[in-house]
Coordinates of C-alpha atoms in Angstrom, one line a residue:
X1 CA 9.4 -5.3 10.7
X2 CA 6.0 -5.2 12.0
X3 CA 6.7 -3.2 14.9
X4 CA 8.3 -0.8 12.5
X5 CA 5.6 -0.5 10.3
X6 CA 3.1 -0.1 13.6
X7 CA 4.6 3.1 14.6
X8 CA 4.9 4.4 11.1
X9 CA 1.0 4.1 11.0
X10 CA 0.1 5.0 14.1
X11 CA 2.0 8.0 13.4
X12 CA 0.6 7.9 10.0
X13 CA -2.6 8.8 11.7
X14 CA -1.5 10.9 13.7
X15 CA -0.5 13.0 10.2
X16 CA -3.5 12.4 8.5
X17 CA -5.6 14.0 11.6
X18 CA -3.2 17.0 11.7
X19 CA -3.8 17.3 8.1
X20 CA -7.3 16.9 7.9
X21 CA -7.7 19.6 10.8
X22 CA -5.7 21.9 8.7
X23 CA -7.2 21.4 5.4
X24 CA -10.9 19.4 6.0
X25 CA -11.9 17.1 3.5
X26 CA -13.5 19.5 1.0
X27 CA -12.4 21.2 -2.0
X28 CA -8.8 22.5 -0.3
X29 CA -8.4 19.2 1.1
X30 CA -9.0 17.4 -2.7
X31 CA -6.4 19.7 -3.9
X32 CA -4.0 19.1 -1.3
X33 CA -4.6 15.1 -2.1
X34 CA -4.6 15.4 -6.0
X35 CA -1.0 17.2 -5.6
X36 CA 0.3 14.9 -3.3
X37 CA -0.8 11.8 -4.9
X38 CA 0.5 12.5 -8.3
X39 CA 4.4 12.1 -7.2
X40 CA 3.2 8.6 -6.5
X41 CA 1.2 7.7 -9.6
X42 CA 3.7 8.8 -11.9
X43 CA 6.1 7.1 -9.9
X44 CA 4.4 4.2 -10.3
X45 CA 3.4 4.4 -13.4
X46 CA 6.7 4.6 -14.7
X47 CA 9.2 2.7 -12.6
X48 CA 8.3 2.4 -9.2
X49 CA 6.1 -1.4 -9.7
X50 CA 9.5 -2.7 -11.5
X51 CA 11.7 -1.5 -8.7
X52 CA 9.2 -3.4 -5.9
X53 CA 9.1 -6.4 -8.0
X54 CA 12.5 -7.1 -10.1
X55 CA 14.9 -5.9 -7.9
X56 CA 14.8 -9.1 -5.2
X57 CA 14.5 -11.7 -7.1
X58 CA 17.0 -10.4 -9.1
X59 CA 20.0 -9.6 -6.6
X60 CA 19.4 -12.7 -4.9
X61 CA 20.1 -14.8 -8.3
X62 CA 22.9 -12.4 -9.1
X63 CA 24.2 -13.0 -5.7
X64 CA 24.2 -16.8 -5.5
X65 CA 25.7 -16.8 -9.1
X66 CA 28.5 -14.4 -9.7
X67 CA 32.0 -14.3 -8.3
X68 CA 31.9 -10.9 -6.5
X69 CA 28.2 -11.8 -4.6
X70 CA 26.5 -9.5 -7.4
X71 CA 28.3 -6.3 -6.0
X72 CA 28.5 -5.3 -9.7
X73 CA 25.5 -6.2 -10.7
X74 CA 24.1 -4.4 -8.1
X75 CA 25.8 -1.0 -8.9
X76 CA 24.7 -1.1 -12.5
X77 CA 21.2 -1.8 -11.4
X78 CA 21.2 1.3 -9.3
X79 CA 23.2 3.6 -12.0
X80 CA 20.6 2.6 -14.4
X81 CA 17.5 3.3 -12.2
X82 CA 19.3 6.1 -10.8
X83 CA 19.7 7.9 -13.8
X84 CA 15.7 6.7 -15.1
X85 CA 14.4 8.7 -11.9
X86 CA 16.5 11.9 -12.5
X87 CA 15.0 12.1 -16.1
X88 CA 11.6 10.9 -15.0
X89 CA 11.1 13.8 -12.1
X90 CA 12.6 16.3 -14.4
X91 CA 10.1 15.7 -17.2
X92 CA 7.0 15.6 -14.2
X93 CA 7.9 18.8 -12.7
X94 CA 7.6 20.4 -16.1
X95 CA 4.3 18.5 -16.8
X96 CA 2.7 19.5 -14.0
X97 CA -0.3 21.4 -15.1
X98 CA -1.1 18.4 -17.8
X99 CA -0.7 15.9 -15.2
X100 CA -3.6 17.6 -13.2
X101 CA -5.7 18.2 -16.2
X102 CA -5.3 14.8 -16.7
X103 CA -6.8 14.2 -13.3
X104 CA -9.1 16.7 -12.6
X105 CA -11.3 19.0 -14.3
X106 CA -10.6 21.6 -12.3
X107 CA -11.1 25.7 -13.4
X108 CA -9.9 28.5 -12.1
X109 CA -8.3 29.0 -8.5
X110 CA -9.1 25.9 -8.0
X111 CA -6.6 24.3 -10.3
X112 CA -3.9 26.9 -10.0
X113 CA -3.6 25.9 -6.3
X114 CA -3.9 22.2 -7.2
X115 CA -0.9 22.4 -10.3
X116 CA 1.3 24.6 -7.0
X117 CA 0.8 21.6 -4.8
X118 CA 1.8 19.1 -7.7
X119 CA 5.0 21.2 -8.7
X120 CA 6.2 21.2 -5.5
X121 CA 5.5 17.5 -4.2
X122 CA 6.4 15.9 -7.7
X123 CA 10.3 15.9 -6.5
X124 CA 9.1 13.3 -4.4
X125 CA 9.4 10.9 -7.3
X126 CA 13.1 10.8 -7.0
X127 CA 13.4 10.0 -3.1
X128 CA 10.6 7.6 -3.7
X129 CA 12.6 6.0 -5.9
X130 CA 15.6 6.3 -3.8
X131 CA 14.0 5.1 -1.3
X132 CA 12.7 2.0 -2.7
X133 CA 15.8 0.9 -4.3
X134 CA 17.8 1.1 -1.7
X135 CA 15.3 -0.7 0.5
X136 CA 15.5 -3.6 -2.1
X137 CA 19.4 -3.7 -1.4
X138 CA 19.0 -3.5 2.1
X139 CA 16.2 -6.5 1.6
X140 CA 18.1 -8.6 -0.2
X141 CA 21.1 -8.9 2.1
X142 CA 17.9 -9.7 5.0
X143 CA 18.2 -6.4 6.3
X144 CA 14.4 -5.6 6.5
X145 CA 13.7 -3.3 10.0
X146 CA 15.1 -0.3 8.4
X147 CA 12.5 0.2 5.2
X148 CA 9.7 0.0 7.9
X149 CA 10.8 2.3 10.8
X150 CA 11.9 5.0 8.4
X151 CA 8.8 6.1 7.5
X152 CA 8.1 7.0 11.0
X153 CA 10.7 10.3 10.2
X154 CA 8.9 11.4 7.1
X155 CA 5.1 11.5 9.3
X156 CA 7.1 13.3 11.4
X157 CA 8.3 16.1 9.3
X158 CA 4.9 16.5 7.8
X159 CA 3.2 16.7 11.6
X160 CA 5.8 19.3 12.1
X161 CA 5.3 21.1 8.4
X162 CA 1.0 21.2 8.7
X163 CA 1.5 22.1 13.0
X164 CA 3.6 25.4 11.7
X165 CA 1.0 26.0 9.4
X166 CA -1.8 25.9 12.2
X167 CA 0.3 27.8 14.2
X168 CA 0.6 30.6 11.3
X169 CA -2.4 30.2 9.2
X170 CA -5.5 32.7 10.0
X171 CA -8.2 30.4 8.6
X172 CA -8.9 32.4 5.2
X173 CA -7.6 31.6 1.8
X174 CA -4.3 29.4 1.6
X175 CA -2.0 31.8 0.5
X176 CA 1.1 31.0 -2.2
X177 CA 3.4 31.4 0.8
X178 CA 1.3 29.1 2.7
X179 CA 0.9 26.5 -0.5
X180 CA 4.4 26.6 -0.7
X181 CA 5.2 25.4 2.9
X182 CA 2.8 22.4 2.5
X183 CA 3.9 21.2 -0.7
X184 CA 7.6 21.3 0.0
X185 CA 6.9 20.0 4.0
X186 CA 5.4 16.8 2.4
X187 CA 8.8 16.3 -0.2
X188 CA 11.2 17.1 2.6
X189 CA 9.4 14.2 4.2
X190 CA 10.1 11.8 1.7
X191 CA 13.3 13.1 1.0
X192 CA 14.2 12.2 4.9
X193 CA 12.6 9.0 4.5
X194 CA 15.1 7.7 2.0
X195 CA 18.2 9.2 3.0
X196 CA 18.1 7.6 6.5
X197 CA 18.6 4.3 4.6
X198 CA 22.1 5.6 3.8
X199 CA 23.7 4.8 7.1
X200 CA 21.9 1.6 7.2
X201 CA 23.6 0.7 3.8
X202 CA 27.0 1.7 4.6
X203 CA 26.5 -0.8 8.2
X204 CA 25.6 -3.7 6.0
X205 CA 29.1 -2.5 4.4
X206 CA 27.4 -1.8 1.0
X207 CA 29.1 1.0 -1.1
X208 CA 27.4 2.1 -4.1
X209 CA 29.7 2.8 -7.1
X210 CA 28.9 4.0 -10.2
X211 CA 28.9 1.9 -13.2
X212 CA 28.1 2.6 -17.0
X213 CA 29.8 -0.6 -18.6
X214 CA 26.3 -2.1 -19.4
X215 CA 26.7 -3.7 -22.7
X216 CA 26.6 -7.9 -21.9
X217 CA 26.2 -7.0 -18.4
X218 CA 22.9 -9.1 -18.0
X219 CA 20.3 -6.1 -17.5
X220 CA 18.1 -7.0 -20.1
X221 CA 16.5 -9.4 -18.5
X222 CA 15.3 -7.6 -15.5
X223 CA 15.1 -4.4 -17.8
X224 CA 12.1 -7.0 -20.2
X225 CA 10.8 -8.3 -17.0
X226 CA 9.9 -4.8 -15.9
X227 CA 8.6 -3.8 -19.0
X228 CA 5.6 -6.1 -18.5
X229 CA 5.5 -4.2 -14.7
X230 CA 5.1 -1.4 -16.4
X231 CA 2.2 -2.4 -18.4
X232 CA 0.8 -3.4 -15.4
X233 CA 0.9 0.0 -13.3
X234 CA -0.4 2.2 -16.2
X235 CA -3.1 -0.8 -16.3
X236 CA -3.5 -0.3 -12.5
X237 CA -3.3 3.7 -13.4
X238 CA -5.7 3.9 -15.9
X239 CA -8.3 2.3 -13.3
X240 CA -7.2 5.0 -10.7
X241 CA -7.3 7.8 -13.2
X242 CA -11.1 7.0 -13.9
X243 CA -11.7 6.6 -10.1
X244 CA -9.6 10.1 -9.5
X245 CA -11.7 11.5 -12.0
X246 CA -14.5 10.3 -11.0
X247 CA -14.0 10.7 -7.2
X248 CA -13.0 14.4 -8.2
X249 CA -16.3 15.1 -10.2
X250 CA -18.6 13.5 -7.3
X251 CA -17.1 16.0 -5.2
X252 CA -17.7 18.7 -7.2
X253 CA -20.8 17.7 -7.9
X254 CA -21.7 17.2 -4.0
X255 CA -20.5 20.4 -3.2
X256 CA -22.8 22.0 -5.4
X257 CA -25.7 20.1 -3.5
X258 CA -24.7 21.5 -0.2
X259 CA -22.8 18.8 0.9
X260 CA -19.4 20.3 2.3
X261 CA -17.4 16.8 2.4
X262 CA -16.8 13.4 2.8
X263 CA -18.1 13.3 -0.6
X264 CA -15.3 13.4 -2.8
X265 CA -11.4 12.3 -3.4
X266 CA -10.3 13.3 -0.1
X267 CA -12.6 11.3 1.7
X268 CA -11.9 8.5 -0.8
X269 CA -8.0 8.3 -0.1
X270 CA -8.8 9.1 3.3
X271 CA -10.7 5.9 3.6
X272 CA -8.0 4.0 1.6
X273 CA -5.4 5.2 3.7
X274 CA -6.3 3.7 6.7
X275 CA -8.1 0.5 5.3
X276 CA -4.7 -0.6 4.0
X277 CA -3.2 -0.2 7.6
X278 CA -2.8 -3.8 8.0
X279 CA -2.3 -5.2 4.9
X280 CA 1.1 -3.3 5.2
X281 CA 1.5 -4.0 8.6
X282 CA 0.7 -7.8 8.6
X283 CA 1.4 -9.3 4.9
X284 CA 3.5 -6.8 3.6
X285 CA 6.2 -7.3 6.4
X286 CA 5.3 -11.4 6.0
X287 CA 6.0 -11.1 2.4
X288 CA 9.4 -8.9 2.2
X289 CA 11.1 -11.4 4.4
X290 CA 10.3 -14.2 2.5
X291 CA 11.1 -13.1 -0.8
X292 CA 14.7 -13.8 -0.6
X293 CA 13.7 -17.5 0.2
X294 CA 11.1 -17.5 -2.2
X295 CA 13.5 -15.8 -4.7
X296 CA 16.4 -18.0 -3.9
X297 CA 14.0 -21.7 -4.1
X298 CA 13.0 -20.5 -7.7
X299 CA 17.0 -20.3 -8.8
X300 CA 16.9 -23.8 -7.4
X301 CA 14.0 -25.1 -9.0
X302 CA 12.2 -25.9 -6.0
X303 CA 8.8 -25.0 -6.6
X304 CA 7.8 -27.0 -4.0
X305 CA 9.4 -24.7 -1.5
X306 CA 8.0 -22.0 -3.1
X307 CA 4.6 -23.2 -2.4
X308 CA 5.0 -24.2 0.7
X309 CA 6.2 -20.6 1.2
X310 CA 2.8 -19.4 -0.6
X311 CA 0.8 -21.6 2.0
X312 CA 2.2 -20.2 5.0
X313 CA 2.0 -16.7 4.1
X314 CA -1.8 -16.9 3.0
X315 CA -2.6 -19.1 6.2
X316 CA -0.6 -16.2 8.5
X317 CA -1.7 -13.5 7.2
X318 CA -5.3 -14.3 6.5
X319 CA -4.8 -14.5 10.4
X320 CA -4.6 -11.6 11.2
X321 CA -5.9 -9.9 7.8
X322 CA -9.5 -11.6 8.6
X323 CA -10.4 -10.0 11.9
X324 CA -8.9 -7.0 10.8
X325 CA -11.4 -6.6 8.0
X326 CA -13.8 -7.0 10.5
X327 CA -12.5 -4.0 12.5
X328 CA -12.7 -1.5 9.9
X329 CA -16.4 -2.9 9.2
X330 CA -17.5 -2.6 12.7
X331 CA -15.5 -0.1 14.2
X332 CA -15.4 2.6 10.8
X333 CA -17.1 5.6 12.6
X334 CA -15.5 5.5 15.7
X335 CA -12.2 4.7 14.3
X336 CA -12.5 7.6 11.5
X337 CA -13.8 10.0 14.3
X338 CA -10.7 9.4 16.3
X339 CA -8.1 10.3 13.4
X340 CA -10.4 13.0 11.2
X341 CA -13.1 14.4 13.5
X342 CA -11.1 17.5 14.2
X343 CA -11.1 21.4 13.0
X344 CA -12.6 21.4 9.6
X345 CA -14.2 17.9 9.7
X346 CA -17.1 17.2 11.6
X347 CA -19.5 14.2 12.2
X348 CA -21.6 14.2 9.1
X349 CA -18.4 14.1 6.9
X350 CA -17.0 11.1 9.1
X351 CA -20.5 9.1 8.6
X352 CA -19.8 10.0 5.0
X353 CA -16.3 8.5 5.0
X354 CA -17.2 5.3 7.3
X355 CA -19.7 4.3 4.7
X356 CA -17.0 4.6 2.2
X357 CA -14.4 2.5 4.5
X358 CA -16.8 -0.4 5.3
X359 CA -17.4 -0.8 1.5
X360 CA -13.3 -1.1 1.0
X361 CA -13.0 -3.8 3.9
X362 CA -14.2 -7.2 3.1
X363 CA -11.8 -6.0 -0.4
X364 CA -8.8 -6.2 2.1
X365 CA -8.2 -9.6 2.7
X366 CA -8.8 -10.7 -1.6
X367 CA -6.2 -7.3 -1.6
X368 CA -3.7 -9.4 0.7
X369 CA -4.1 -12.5 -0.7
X370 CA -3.5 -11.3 -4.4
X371 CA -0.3 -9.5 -3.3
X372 CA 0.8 -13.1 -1.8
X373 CA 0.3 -14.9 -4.9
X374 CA 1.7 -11.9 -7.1
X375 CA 4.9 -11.7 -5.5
X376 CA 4.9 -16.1 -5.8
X377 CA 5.0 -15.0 -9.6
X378 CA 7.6 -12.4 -9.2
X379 CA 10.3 -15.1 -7.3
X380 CA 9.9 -17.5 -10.4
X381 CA 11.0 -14.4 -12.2
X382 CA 7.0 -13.8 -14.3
X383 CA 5.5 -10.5 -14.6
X384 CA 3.8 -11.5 -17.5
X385 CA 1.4 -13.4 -15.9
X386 CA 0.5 -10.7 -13.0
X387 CA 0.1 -8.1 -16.0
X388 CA -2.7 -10.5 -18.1
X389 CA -4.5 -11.5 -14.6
X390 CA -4.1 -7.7 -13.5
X391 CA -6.1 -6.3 -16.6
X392 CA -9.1 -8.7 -14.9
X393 CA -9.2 -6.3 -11.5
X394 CA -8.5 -3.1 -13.4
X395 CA -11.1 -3.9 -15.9
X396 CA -13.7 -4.5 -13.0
X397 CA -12.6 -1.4 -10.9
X398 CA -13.0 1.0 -13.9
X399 CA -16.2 0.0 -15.0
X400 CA -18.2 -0.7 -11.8
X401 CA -16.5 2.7 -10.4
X402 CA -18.4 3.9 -14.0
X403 CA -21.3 2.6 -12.6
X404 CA -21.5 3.8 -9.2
X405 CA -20.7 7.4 -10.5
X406 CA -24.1 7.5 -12.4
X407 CA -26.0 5.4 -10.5
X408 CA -25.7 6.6 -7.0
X409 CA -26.4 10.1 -4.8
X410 CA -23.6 12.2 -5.5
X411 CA -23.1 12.3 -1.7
X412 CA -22.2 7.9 -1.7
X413 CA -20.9 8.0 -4.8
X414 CA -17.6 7.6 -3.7
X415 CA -18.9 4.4 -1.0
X416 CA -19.8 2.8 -4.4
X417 CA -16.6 3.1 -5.9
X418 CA -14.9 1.7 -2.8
X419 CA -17.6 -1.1 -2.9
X420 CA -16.6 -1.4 -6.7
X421 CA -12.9 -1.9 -6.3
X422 CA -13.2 -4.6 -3.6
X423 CA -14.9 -6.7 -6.0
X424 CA -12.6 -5.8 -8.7
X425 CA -10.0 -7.5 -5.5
X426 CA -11.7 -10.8 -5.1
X427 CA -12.1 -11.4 -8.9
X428 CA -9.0 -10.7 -9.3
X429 CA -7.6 -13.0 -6.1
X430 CA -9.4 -16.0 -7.6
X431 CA -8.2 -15.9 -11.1
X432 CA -4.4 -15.3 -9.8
X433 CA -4.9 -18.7 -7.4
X434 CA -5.5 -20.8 -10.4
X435 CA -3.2 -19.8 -12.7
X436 CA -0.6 -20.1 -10.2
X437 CA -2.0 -23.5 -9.1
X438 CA -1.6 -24.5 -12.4
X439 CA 1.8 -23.4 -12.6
X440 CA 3.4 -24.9 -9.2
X441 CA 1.2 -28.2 -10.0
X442 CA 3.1 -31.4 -9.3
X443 CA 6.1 -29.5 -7.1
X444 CA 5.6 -32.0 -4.3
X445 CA 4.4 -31.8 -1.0
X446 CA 3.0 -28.5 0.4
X447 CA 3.1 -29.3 4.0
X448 CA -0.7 -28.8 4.8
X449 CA -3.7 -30.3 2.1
X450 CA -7.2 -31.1 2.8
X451 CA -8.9 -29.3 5.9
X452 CA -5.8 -27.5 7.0
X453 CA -5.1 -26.4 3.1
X454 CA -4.5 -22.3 3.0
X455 CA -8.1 -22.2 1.3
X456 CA -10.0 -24.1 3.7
X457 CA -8.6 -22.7 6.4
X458 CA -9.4 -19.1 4.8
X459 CA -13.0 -20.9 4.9
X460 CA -13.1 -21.3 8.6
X461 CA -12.1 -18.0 8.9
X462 CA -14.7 -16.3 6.9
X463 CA -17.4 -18.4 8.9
X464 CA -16.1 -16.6 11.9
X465 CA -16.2 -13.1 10.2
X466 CA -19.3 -13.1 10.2
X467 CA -20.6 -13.2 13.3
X468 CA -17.4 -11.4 14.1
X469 CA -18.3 -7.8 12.2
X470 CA -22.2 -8.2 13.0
X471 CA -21.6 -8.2 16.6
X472 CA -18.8 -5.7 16.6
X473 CA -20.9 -3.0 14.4
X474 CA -23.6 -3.4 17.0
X475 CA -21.3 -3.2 20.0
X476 CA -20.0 0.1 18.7
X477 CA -23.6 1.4 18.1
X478 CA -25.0 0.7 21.8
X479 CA -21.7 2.2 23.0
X480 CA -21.7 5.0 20.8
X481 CA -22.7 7.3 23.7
X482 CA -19.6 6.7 26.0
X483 CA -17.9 8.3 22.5
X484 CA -15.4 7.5 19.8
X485 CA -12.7 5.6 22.3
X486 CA -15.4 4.2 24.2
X487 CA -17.0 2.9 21.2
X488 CA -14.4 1.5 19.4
X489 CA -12.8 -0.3 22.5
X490 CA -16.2 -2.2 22.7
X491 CA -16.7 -3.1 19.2
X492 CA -12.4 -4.2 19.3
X493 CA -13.2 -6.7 22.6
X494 CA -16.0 -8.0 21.0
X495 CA -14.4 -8.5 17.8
X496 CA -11.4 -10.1 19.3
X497 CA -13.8 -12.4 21.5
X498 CA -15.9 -14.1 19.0
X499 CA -12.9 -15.0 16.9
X500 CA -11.4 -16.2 20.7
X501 CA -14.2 -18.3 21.2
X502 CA -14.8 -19.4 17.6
X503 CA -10.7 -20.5 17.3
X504 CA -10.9 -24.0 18.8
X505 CA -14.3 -25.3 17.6
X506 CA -13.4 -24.0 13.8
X507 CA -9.5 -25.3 14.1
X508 CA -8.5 -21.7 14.0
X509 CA -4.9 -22.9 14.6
X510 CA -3.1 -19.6 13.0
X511 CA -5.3 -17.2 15.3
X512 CA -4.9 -19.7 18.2
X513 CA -1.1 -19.0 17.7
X514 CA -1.4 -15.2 17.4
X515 CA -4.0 -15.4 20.8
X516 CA -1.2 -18.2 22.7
X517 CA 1.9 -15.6 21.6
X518 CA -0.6 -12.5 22.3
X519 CA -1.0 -14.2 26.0
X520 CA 2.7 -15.1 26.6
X521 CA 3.7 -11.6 26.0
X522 CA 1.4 -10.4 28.5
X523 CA 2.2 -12.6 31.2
X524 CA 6.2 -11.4 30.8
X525 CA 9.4 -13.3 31.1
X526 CA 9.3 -16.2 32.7
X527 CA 10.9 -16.1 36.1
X528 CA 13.8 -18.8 36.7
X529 CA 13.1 -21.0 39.4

C-alpha cells in the first residue's frame, strides 16, 4: 500500500509541475484550481466523508453477522450510494456558476473561464464516488494495494492531457477549445482512476447486483451515522469556503500590487498538495489496513484491542510523520523549486509558496494524529463525537484564516492562513485524545504505558525535531548554491542523521525499526551459506 501510494505521488508531482508550467500559479492558475477543486468539495460536502467513514465498519459487521457474508447488504449499500451520486453530479453540473460565486468573487472573463473549468471537471463527483465505494469493498475483504496504485493512471492521463496542451498552446489567452481539453483531461483522469477497480472487484469474485428491496433492510443505521458525517464535511467546508475565499481575494488583491503569484489560492493548494504527501503515504495506508480489525474488535466489544490498535498506529506513524514534518520545514524551497520552478513560475513565486509550506508543516503530524483517533471513533460505529470535536478545528481555521487576511501583506497572507489551519490541527488533536481516552477508559491493557506510552514517545520525538528542522533549514541554505537537488539532498542527510543519532539516547524504538528495516533492505537478501 505504501509503495502504491509512493508512485501515485511521485507522479503526483510530476503532474503538478507539468501543470504549473502550463498554467503558473497566478490568476489562470487559481481558475484552473477553483474548477478543479469544486468536484471534490461538493463531493465531500455531500457524501464523500460518509462513504470514507461508514462503509468499513459497516461491511465488516454485516459480514461477520449475516448468513450470505453481507453480500446483500453490500449491494443495497452501493444501489443506494449509487443512485445519491447520479443525482448529486446532475444537480452540480447545473449549479455551476453558483457554486463558483459561492467561492470566488470573480468578474468578467475571469469567472466565465473559471464556471467552464467547473462544468467540465464537476462529473468527477460521480467517479469520485465510484471510486471510493468500491475501494471500501475492496478494503473490507483486505484487498487494500489496488485503491493506492490506481491513482498512478489518473496523474497519468492528466500529464498526458496538460503535455498536449504545451505541445498545442501558443502562450496567449486559453482559448474555449483549449479550456475544454483541460477540464475534461482532469475528469477522464478520475474516471480511469475508478474503473480500474473493476477488474480488481471481479478477482476478489465480488459481483455487484442491483438491489431496491430496502424497507427493514438495516440501512438506517449507517444512512443516521452518515448524517452526522455530513454535518461534519459542510463544517469542515464552511472553514474551506472562508479560506477559498479568502485565499481567492489575497490573490486578487496581490495581483493588483504587482505581485504576479505565489500569493493566492493556487499557491495555497499547491502548498497543501504536497505537505499532505506523507500523511497519505505513511498513516493513511497504516490506518486502511487496520480498520477491518479495528472495525471487527468493536463488534466484539473489545475495546481493548481497539486501543491497542490506536497505540500502534500513533507510535508508527508519528515515526515517520515526525521527520517528515521536518523535511517540508527545512527542505520547502528546494523541494517546491524541484516540482513548480518551471515555465510560468519562477523563484520569487516559490519563496512565496515555501513560506506558505513551512507554516502548514509542524500542522501535519496533529493532522495525522487526529485522523488516527477519528477513524478509532468511526470502528466503534460514532460520528457524533468526530462532528462536535470537528466544529473545535473548523472554528479555529475560519477565524484565525479571518485574521491573517486583515492582518498580514497581501503578498503572506496566504502563509498566515496555512499557519492558521495548523493550529486549528493541534487544538483539535488534543481535544479528540481525551474524549476518546475517556471513552476506551478501563478496556484493559494497552500493551505499552508509561515512558513507552504513544504520547511520550510522540514527546521524544518532538525533542528531536527540533534540532532536526533547524539544522536541516540551514543545511539547505549553505548548499543552496550547488542548486535545488543539491540542496535538498543536504538538508534530507542531515535530517535523517540527527534523528539517526538522536534514536538510541531518546529510545526512539519506532524510528530505530524504520532505520534497522531501511538498512536490511540495502544490504539485500541474505546469501545462504
Amino acid at each position: 500500500m505504501a509503495a502504491g501510494s509512493v508512485v501515485s505521488r511521485a507522479t503526483g508531482f510530476v503532474r503538478s509541475a507539468v501543470v504549473a508550467a502550463a498554467l503558473g500559479v497566478g490568476a489562470l492558475a487559481d481558475g484552473y484550481a477553483v474548477g478543479n477543486s469544486v468536484p471534490t468539495i461538493v463531493y465531500m460536502l455531500l457524501l464523500g466523508g460518509a462513504l470514507n467513514a461508514v462503509f468499513v465498519p459497516e461491511l465488516v459487521k454485516a459480514a461477520k453477522e449475516h448468513e450470505d457474508g453481507g453480500a446483500a447488504y453490500t449491494d443495497r449499500l452501493l444501489t443506494v450510494c449509487g443512485l445519491a451520486l447520479l443525482a448529486l453530479t446532475a444537480g452540480a453540473v447545473l449549479a455551476a456558476p453558483a457554486i463558483v460565486d459561492l467561492y470566488t468573487d470573480y468578474e468578467g472573463a475571469r469567472r466565465t473561464m473559471t464556471v467552464a473549468f467547473a462544468r467540465y471537471c464537476l462529473p468527477q463527483i460521480f467517479f469520485l464516488g465510484l471510486f471510493t465505494l468500491l475501494g471500501q469493498v475492496l478494503n473490507a475483504r483486505g484487498r487494500f494495494g489496488a485503491m493506492m496504485w490506481t491513482p498512478v493512471l489518473n496523474n497519468v492521463v492528466v500529464i498526458a492531457v496538460f503535455a498536449l496542451y504545451l505541445a498545442v498552446a501558443d502562450g496567449a489567452e486559453v482559448t474555449a477549445r483549449e479550456t475544454a481539453l483541460l477540464g475534461w483531461g482532469t475528469t477522464a483522469g478520475i474516471a480511469v482512476q475508478a474503473l480500474a477497480l473493476v477488474p480488481v472487484l471481479r478477482a476478489a469474485r465480488f459481483r455487484w447486483r442491483p438491489r431496491f428491496d430496502w424497507r427493514g433492510s438495516g440501512l438506517a443505521t449507517p444512512l443516521r451515522s452518515a448524517g452526522w458525517l455530513v454535518l461534519l464535511v459542510l463544517t469542515n467546508q464552511a472553514a474551506y469556503w472562508v479560506t477559498t475565499r479568502l485565499a481567492t481575494a489575497a490573490g486578487v488583491r496581490a495581483e493588483a500590487l504587482g505581485v504576479d503569484g505565489g500569493a493566492g489560492f493556487a499557491a495555497y493548494n499547491n502548498a497543501y498538495l504536497l505537505w499532505a504527501v506523507p500523511h497519505g503515504i505513511v498513516t493513511v495506508s497504516l490506518v486502511t489496513a487496520l480498520m477491518p480489525r479495528m472495525s471487527a474488535a468493536a463488534t466484539d466489544g473489545d475495546r481493548a484491542g481497539v486501543r491497542r490498535d490506536v497505540g500502534y498506529a500513533l507510535r508508527t506513524s508519528a515515526a515517520a510523520i515526525v521527520p517528515a514534518a521536518c523535511a517540508l520545514f527545512a527542505l520547502a524551497v528546494p523541494v517546491l523549486a524541484l516540482v513548480f520552478q518551471y515555465g510560468r513560475t519562477d523563484a520569487d513565486d516559490i519563496r512565496r509558496m515555501a513560506a506558505t509550506l513551512m507554516a502548514f508543516a509542524p500542522g501535519l503530524i496533529a493532522l495525522s494524529g487526529q485522523y488516527v483517533l477519528t477513524r478509532a471513533f468511526y470502528a466503534l460505529r460514532d460520528t457524533r463525537t468526530p462532528f462536535l470535536l470537528n466544529l473545535l478545528i473548523a472554528g479555529t481555521n475560519a477565524a484565525l484564516s479571518w485574521a491573517a487576511y486583515e492582518v498580514l501583506p497581501a503578498r503572506w497572507a496566504v502563509t498566515g492562513m496555512a499557519a492558521a489551519y495548523s493550529v486549528a490541527l493541534w487544538a483539535g488533536w488534543a481535544a479528540t485524545g481525551w474524549a476518546l481516552s475517556r471513552r476506551l477508559r478501563g478496556a484493559g491493557p494497552t500493551g505499552r504505558r508509561g515512558a513507552d506510552s504513544a504520547p511520550a514517545a510522540l514527546a521524544r520525538l518532538l525533542l528531536a525535531a527540533v534540532p532536526a528542522a533547524g539544522l536541516g533549514l540551514a543545511a539547505t541554505v549553505v548548499a543552496a548554491p550547488a542548486g535545488p537537488a543539491g540542496a535538498g539532498a543536504a538538508g534530507g542527510l542531515v535530517i535523517a542523521g540527527v534523528f539517526a543519532l538522536l534514536a538510541r539516547p531518546l529510545r526512539l524504538r519506532e524510528v530505530q525499526a524504520l532505520l534497522a528495516a531501511a538498512r536490511r533492505r540495502a544490504a539485500g537478501p541474505r546469501r545462504p551459506d
